[in-house]
Coordinates of C-alpha atoms and ligand atoms in Angstrom, one line a residue:
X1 CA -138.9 180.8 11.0
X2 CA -135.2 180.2 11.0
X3 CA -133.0 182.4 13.8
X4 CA -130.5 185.1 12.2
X5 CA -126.8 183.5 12.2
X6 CA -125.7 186.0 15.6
X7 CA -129.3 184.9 17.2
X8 CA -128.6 181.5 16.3
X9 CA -125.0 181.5 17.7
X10 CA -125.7 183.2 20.6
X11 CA -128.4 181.1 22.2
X12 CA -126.5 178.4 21.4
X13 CA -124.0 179.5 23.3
X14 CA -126.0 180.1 26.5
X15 CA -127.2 176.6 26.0
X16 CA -123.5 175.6 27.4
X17 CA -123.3 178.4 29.4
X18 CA -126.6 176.5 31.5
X19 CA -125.3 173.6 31.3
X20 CA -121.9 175.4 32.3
X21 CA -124.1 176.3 35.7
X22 CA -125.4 172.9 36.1
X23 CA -121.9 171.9 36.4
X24 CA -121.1 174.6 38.8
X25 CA -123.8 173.6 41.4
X26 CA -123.4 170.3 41.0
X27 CA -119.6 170.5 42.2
X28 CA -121.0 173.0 44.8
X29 CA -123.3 169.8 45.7
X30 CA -120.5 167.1 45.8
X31 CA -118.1 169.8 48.2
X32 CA -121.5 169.8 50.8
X33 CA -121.8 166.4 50.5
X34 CA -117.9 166.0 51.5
X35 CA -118.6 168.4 54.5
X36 CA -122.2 166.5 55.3
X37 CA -123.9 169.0 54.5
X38 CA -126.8 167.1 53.3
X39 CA -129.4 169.7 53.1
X40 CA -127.5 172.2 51.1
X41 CA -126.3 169.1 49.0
X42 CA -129.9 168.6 48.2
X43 CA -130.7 172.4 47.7
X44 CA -127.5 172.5 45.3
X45 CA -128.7 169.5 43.3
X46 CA -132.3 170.6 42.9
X47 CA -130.7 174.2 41.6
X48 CA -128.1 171.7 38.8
X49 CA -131.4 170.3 37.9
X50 CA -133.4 173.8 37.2
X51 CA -130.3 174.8 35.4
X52 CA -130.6 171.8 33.2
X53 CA -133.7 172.8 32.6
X54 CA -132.8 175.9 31.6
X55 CA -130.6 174.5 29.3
X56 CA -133.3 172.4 27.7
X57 CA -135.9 175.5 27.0
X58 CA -133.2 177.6 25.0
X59 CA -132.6 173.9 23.1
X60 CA -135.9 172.9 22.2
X61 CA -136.3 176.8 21.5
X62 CA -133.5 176.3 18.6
X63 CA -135.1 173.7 17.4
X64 CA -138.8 175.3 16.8
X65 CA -137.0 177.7 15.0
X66 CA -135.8 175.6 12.7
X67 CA -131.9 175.8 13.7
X68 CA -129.4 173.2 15.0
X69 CA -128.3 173.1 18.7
X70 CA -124.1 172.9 18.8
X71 CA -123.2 171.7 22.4
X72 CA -119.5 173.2 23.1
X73 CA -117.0 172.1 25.6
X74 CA -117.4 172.7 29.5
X75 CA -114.7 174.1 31.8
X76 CA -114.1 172.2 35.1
X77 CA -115.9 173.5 38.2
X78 CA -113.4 174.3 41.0
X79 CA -114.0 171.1 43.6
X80 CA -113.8 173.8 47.0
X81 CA -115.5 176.6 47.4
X82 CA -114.4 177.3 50.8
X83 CA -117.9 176.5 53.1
X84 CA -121.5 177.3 53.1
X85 CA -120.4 181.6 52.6
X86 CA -117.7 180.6 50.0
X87 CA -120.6 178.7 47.8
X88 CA -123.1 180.8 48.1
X89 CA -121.3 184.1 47.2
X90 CA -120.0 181.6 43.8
X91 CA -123.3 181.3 43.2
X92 CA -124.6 184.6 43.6
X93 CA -121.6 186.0 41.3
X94 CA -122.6 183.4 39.0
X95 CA -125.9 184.2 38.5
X96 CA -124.9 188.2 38.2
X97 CA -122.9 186.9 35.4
X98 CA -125.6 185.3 33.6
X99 CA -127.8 188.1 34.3
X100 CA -125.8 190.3 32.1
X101 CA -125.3 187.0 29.5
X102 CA -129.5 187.5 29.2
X103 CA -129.5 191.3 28.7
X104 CA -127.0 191.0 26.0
X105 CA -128.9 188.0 24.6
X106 CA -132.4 190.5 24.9
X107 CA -130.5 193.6 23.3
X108 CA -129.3 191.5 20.5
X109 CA -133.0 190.3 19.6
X110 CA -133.7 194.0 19.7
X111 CA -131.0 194.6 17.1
X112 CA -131.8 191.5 14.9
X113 CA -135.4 192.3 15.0
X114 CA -136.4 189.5 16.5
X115 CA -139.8 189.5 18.6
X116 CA -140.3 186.0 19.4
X117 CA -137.1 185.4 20.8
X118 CA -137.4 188.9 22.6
X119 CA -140.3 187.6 24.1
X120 CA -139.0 183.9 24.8
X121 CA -135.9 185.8 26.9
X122 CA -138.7 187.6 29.0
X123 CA -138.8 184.4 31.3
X124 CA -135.0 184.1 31.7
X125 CA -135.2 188.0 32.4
X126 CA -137.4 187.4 35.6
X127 CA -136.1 184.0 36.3
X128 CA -132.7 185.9 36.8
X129 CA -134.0 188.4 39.6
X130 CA -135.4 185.6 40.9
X131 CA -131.7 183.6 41.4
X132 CA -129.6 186.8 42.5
X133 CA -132.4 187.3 44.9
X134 CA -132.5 184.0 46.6
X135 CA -128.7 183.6 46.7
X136 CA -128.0 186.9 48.2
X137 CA -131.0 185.9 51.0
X138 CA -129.3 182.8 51.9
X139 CA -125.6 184.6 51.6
X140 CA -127.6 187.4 54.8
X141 CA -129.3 184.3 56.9
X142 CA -125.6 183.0 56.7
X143 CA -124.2 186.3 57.6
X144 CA -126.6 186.7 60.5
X145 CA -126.3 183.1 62.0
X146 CA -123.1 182.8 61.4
X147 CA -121.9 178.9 59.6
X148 CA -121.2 177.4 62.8
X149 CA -122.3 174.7 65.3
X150 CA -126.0 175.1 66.0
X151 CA -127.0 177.7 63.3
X152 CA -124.7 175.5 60.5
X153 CA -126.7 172.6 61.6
X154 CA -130.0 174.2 61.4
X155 CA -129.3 176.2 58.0
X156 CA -128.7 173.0 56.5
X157 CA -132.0 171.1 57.4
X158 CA -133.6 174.4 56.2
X159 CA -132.1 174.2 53.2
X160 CA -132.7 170.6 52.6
X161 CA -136.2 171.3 52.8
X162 CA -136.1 173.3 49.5
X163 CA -137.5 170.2 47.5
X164 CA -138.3 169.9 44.5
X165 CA -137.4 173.6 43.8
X166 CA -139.8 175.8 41.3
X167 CA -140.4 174.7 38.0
X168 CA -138.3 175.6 35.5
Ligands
LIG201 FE1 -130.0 179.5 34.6 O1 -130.2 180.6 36.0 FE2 -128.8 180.3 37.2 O2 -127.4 180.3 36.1

């Protein structure tokens, strides 16, 4: 079952706009890396690669419903984002933004009708509380500890033990 043209155009759309976030945390990544801040490197790159696989999903989405995926232009990524509270505050106003790109992708399913995409957006809808929720944590352990010395040092281990992230 083909999309509707706006449903079509606007998931094809977030498609860049995850990719747009893979960028993001991947020049978050390369500024850590600069200030050897290897763990929060790491946790920076495993969040590019979710975000590529968030791009992916909405992709092979378009294409079980029988539409074409359009890839658009991406916008450089600042290359400083002022230390550990600089990045994380990016990042949690960055995911705020794309929480409100998912709601207006949700209410437009409403309007066109659309169940199964209604219901494919459901697992962007919780994956969203999900990211605001862990960047603001790490923005209050930062706040608390301050980015400094001993508690910089150990923040970053901490954060370099993230892995292989969730799925998705
Ligand atoms: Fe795709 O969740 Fe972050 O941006």
């Amino acid at each position: 079952m083909e999309l509707t043209e706006r449903m079509h155009g606007a998931l094809n759309d977030q498609v860049t706009a995850e990719l747009h976030a893979a960028h993001l945390y991947l020049a978050m990544a390369a500024d850590f890396e600069a200030q050897n801040l290897t763990g929060m490197a790491a946790w920076m790159k495993t969040q590019a690669q979710e975000e590529l696989a968030h791009a992916m999903r909405i992709y092979d989405y378009i294409n079980t419903r029988d539409s074409k995926v359009t890839l658009k232009s991406l916008d450089a990524p600042p290359a400083d984002f002022g230390g550990p509270i600089g990045a994380f505050k990016a990042a949690l106003e960055h995911e705020k933004k794309v929480t409100g790109m998912i709601h207006r992708l949700v209410a437009l399913a409403r309007e066109e009708k659309d169940l199964a995409t209604e219901s494919f957006l459901q697992w962007y809808v919780n994956e969203q509380v999900e990211e605001e929720s862990t960047a603001q944590a790490i923005i209050e352990k930062i706040e608390l500890v301050g980015d400094k010395g001993t508690a910089l040092y150990l923040l970053d281990k901490e954060l370099g033990a993230r892995g292989g992230g969730k799925s998705g």
